[in-house]
mmCIF file with all atom_site columns, C-alpha atoms in Angstrom:
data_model
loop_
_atom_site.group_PDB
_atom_site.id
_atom_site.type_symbol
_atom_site.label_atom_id
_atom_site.label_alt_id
_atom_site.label_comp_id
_atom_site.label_asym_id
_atom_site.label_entity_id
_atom_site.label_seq_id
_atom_site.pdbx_PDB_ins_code
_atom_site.Cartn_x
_atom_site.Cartn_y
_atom_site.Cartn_z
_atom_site.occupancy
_atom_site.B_iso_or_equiv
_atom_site.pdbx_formal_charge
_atom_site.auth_seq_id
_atom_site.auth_comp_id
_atom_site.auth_asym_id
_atom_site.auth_atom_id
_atom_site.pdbx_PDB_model_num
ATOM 1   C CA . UNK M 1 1   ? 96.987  94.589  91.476  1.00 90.00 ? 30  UNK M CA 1
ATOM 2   C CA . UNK M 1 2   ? 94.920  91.290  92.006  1.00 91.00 ? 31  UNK M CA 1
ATOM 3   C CA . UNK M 1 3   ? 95.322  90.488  88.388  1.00 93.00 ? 32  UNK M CA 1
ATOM 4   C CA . UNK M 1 4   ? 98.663  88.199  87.259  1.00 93.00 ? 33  UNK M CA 1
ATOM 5   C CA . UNK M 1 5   ? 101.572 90.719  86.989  1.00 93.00 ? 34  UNK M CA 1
ATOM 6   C CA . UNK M 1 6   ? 102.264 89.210  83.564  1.00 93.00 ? 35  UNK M CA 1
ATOM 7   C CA . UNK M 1 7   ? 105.523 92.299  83.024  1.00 93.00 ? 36  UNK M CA 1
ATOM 8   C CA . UNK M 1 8   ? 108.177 91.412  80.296  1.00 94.00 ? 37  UNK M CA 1
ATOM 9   C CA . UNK M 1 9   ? 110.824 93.054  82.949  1.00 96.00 ? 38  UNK M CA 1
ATOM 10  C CA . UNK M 1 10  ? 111.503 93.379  86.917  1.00 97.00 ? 39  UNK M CA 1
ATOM 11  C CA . UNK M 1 11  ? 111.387 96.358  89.066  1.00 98.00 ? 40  UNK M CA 1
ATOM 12  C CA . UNK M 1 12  ? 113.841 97.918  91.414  1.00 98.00 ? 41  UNK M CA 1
ATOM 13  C CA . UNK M 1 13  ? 110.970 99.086  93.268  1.00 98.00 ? 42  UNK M CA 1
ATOM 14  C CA . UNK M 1 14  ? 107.378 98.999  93.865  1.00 97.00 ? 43  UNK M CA 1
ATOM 15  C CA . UNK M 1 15  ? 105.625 100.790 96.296  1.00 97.00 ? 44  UNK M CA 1
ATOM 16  C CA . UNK M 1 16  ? 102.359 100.688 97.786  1.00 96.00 ? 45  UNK M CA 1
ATOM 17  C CA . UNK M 1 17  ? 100.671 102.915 100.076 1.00 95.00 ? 46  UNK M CA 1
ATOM 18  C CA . UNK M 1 18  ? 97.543  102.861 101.863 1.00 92.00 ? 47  UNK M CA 1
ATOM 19  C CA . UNK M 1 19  ? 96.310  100.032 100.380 1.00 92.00 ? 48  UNK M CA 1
ATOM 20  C CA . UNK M 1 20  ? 94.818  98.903  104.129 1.00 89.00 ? 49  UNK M CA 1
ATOM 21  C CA . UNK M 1 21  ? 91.240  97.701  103.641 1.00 90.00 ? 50  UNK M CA 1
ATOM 22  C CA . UNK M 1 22  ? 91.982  96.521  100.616 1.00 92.00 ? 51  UNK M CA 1
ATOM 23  C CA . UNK M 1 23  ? 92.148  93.061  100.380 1.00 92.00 ? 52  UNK M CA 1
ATOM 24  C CA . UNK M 1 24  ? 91.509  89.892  102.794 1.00 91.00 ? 53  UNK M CA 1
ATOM 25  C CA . UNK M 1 25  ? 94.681  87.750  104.410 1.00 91.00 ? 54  UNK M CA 1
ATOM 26  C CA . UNK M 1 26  ? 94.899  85.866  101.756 1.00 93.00 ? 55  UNK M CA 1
ATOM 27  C CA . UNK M 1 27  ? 94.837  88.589  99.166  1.00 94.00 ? 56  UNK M CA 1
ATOM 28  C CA . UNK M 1 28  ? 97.503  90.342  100.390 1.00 94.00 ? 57  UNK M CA 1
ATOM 29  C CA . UNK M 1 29  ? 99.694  87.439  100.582 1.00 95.00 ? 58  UNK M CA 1
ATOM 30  C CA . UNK M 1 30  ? 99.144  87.155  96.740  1.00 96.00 ? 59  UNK M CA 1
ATOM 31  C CA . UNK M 1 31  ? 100.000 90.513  96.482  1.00 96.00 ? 60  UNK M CA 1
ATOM 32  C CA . UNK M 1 32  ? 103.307 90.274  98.366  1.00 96.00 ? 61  UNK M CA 1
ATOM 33  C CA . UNK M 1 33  ? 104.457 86.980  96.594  1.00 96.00 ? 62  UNK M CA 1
ATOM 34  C CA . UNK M 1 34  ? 103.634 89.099  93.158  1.00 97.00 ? 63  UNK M CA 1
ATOM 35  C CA . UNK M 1 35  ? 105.776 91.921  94.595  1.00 97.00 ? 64  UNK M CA 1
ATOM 36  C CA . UNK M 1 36  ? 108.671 89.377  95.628  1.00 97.00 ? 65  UNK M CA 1
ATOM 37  C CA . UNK M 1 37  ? 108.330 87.267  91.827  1.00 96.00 ? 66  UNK M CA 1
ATOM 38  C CA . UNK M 1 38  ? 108.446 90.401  90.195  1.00 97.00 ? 67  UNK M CA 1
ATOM 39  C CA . UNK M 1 39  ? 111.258 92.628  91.889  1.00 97.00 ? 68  UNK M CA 1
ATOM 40  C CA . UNK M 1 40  ? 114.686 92.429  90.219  1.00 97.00 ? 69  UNK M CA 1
ATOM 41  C CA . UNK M 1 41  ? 117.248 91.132  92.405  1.00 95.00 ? 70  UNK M CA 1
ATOM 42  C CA . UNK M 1 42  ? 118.831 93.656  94.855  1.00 94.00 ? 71  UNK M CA 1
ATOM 43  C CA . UNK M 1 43  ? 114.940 95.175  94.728  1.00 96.00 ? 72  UNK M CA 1
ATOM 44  C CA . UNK M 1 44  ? 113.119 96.754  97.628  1.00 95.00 ? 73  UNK M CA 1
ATOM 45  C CA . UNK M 1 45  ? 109.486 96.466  98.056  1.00 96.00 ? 74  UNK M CA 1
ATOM 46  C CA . UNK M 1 46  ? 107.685 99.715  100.311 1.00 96.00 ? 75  UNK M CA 1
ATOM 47  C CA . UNK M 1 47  ? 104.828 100.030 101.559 1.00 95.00 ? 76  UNK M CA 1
ATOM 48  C CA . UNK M 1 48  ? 103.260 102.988 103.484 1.00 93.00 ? 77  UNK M CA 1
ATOM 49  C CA . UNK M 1 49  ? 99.994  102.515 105.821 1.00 92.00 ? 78  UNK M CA 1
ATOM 50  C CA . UNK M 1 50  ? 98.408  103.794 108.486 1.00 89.00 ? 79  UNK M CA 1
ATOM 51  C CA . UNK M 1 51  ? 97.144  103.052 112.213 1.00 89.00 ? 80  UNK M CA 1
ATOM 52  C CA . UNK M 1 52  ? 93.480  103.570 112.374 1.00 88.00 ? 81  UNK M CA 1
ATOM 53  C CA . UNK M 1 53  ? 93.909  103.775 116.366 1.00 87.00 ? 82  UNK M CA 1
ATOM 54  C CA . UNK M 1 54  ? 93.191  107.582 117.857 1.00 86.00 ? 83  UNK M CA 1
ATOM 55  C CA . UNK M 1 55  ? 95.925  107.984 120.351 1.00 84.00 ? 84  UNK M CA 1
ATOM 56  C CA . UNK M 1 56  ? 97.376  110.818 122.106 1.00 84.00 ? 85  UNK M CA 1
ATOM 57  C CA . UNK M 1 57  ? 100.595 111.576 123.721 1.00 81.00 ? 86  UNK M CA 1
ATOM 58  C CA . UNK M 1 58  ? 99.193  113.482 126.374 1.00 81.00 ? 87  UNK M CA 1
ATOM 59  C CA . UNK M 1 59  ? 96.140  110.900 127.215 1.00 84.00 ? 88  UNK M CA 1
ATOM 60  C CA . UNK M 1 60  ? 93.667  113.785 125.656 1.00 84.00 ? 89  UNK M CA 1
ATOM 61  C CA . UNK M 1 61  ? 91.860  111.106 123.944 1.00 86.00 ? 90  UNK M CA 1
ATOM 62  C CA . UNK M 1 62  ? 90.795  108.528 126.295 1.00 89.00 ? 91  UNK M CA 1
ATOM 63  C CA . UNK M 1 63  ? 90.425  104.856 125.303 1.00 88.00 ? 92  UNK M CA 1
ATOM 64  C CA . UNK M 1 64  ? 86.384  105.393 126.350 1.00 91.00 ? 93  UNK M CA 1
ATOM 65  C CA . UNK M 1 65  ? 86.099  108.269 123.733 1.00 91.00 ? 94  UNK M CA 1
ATOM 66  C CA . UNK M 1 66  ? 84.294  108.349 120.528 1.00 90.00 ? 95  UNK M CA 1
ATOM 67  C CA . UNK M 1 67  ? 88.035  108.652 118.845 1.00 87.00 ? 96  UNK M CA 1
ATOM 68  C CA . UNK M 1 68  ? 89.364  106.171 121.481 1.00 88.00 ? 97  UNK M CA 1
ATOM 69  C CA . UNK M 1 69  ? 86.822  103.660 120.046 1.00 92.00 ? 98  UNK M CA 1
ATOM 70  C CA . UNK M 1 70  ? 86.197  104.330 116.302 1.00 89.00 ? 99  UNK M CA 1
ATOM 71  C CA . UNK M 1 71  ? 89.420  101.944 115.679 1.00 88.00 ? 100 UNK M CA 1
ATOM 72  C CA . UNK M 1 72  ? 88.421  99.278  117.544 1.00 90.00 ? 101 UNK M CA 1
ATOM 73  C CA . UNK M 1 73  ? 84.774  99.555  115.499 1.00 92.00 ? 102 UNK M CA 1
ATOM 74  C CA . UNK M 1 74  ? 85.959  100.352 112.330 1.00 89.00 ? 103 UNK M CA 1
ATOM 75  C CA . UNK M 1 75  ? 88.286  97.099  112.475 1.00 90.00 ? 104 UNK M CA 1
ATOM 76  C CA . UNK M 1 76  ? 85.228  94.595  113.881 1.00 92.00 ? 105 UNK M CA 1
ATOM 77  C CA . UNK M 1 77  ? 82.995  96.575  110.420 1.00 92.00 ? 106 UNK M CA 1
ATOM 78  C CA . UNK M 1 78  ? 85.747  95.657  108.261 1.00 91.00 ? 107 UNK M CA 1
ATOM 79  C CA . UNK M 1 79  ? 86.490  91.731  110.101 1.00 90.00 ? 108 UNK M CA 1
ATOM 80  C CA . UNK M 1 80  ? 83.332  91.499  109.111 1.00 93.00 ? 109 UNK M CA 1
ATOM 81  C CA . UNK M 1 81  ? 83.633  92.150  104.984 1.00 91.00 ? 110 UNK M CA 1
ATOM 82  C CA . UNK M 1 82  ? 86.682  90.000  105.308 1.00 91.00 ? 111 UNK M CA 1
ATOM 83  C CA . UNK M 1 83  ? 89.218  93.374  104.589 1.00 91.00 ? 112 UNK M CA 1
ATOM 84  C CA . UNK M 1 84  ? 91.720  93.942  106.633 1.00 83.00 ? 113 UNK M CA 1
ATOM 85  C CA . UNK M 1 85  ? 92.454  96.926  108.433 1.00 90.00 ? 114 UNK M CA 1
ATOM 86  C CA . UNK M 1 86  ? 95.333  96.242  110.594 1.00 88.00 ? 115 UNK M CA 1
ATOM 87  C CA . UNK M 1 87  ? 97.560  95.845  107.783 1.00 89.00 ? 116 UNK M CA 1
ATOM 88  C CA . UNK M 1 88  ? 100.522 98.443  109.904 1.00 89.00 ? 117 UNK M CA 1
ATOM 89  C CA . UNK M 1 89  ? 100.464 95.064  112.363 1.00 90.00 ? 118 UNK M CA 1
ATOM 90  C CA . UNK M 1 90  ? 100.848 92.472  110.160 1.00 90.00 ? 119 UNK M CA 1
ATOM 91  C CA . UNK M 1 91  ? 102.755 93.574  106.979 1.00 90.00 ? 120 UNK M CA 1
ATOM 92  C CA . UNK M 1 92  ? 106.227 92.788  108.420 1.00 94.00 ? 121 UNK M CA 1
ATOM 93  C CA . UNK M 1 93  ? 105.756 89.339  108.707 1.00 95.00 ? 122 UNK M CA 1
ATOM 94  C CA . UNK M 1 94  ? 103.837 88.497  105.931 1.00 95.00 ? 123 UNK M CA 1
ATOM 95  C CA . UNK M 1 95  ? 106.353 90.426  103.719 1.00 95.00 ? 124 UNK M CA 1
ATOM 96  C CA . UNK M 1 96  ? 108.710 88.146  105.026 1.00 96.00 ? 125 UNK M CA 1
ATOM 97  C CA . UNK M 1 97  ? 106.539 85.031  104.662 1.00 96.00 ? 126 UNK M CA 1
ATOM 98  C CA . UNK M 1 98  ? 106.488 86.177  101.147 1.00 96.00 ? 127 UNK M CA 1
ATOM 99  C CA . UNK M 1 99  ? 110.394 85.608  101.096 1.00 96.00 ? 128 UNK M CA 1
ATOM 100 C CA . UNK M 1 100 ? 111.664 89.315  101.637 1.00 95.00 ? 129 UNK M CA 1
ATOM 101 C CA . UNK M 1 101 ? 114.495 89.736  104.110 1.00 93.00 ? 130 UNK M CA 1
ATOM 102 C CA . UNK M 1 102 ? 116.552 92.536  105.663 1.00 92.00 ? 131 UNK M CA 1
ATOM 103 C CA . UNK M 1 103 ? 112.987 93.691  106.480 1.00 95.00 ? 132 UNK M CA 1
ATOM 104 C CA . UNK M 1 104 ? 113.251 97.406  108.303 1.00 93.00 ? 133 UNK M CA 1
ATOM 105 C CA . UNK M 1 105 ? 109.958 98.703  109.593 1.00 92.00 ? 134 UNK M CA 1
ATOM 106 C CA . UNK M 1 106 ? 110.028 102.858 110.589 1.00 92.00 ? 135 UNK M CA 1
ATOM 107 C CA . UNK M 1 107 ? 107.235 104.133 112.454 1.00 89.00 ? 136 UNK M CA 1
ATOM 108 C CA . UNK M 1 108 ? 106.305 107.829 112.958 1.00 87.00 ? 137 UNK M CA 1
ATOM 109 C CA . UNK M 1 109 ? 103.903 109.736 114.816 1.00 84.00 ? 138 UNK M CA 1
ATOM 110 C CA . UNK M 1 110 ? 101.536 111.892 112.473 1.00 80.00 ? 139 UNK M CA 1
ATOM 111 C CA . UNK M 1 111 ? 100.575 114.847 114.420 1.00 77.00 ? 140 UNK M CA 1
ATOM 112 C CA . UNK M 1 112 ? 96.787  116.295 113.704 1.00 75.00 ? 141 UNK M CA 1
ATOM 113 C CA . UNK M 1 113 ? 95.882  119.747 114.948 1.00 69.00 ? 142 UNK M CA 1
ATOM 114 C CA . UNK M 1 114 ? 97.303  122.564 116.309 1.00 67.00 ? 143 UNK M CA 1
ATOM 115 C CA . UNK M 1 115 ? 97.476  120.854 119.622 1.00 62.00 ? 144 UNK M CA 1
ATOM 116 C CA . UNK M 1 116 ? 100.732 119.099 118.463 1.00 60.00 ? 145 UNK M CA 1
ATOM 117 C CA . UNK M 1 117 ? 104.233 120.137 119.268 1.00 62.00 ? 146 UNK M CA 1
ATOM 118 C CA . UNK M 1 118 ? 106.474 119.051 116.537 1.00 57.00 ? 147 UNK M CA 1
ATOM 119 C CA . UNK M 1 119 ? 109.961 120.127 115.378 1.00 52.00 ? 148 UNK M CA 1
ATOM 120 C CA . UNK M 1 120 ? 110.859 120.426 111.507 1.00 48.00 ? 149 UNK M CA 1
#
């Protein structure tokens, strides 16, 4: 994905999914402007990723928690290799630095555990 996308033809769509961690700021900017140059027009770039903040509806894990912390860690480790890992808070306006617009961003809980009350 870092290489030139050297493709004879454009796509309708390209999707990319948990790619957080990945690459540094200015990586993924690359990677978005490839995404834009190389989408037909009409196209639709989208991209799935995650929060790597433990939260809780009910307040069952507390900010002072091991899970309350381990995002807040695991983002200063990564800071620190130059990756980022808050990609969820940043995508939507670096896909539209890139030139994308009519930019729609969806976010849903993912429930872990038996703990959770969800409806199908």
């Amino acid at each position: 994905i870092m290489k030139p996308w050297e493709y004879k033809e454009t796509f309708d769509l390209i999707h990319l999914r948990y790619m957080y961690g990945s690459f540094t700021d200015e990586q993924w900017r690359l990677v978005y402007k490839q995404a834009y140059d190389n989408l037909a027009p009409g196209g639709w770039i989208e991209q799935c990723e995650s929060s790597i903040a433990w939260t809780s509806d009910d307040g069952s894990v507390r900010p002072d928690s091991i899970l309350g912390k381990w995002g807040e860690m695991f983002t200063r480790a990564c800071n620190k290799m130059g990756k980022s890992i808050t990609t969820i808070d940043t995508l939507e306006a670096e896909v539209e630095a890139a030139g994308f617009t009519s930019v729609h961003e969806k976010m849903y809980k993912n429930p872990i555990g038996d703990w959770a009350k969800i409806r199908c």
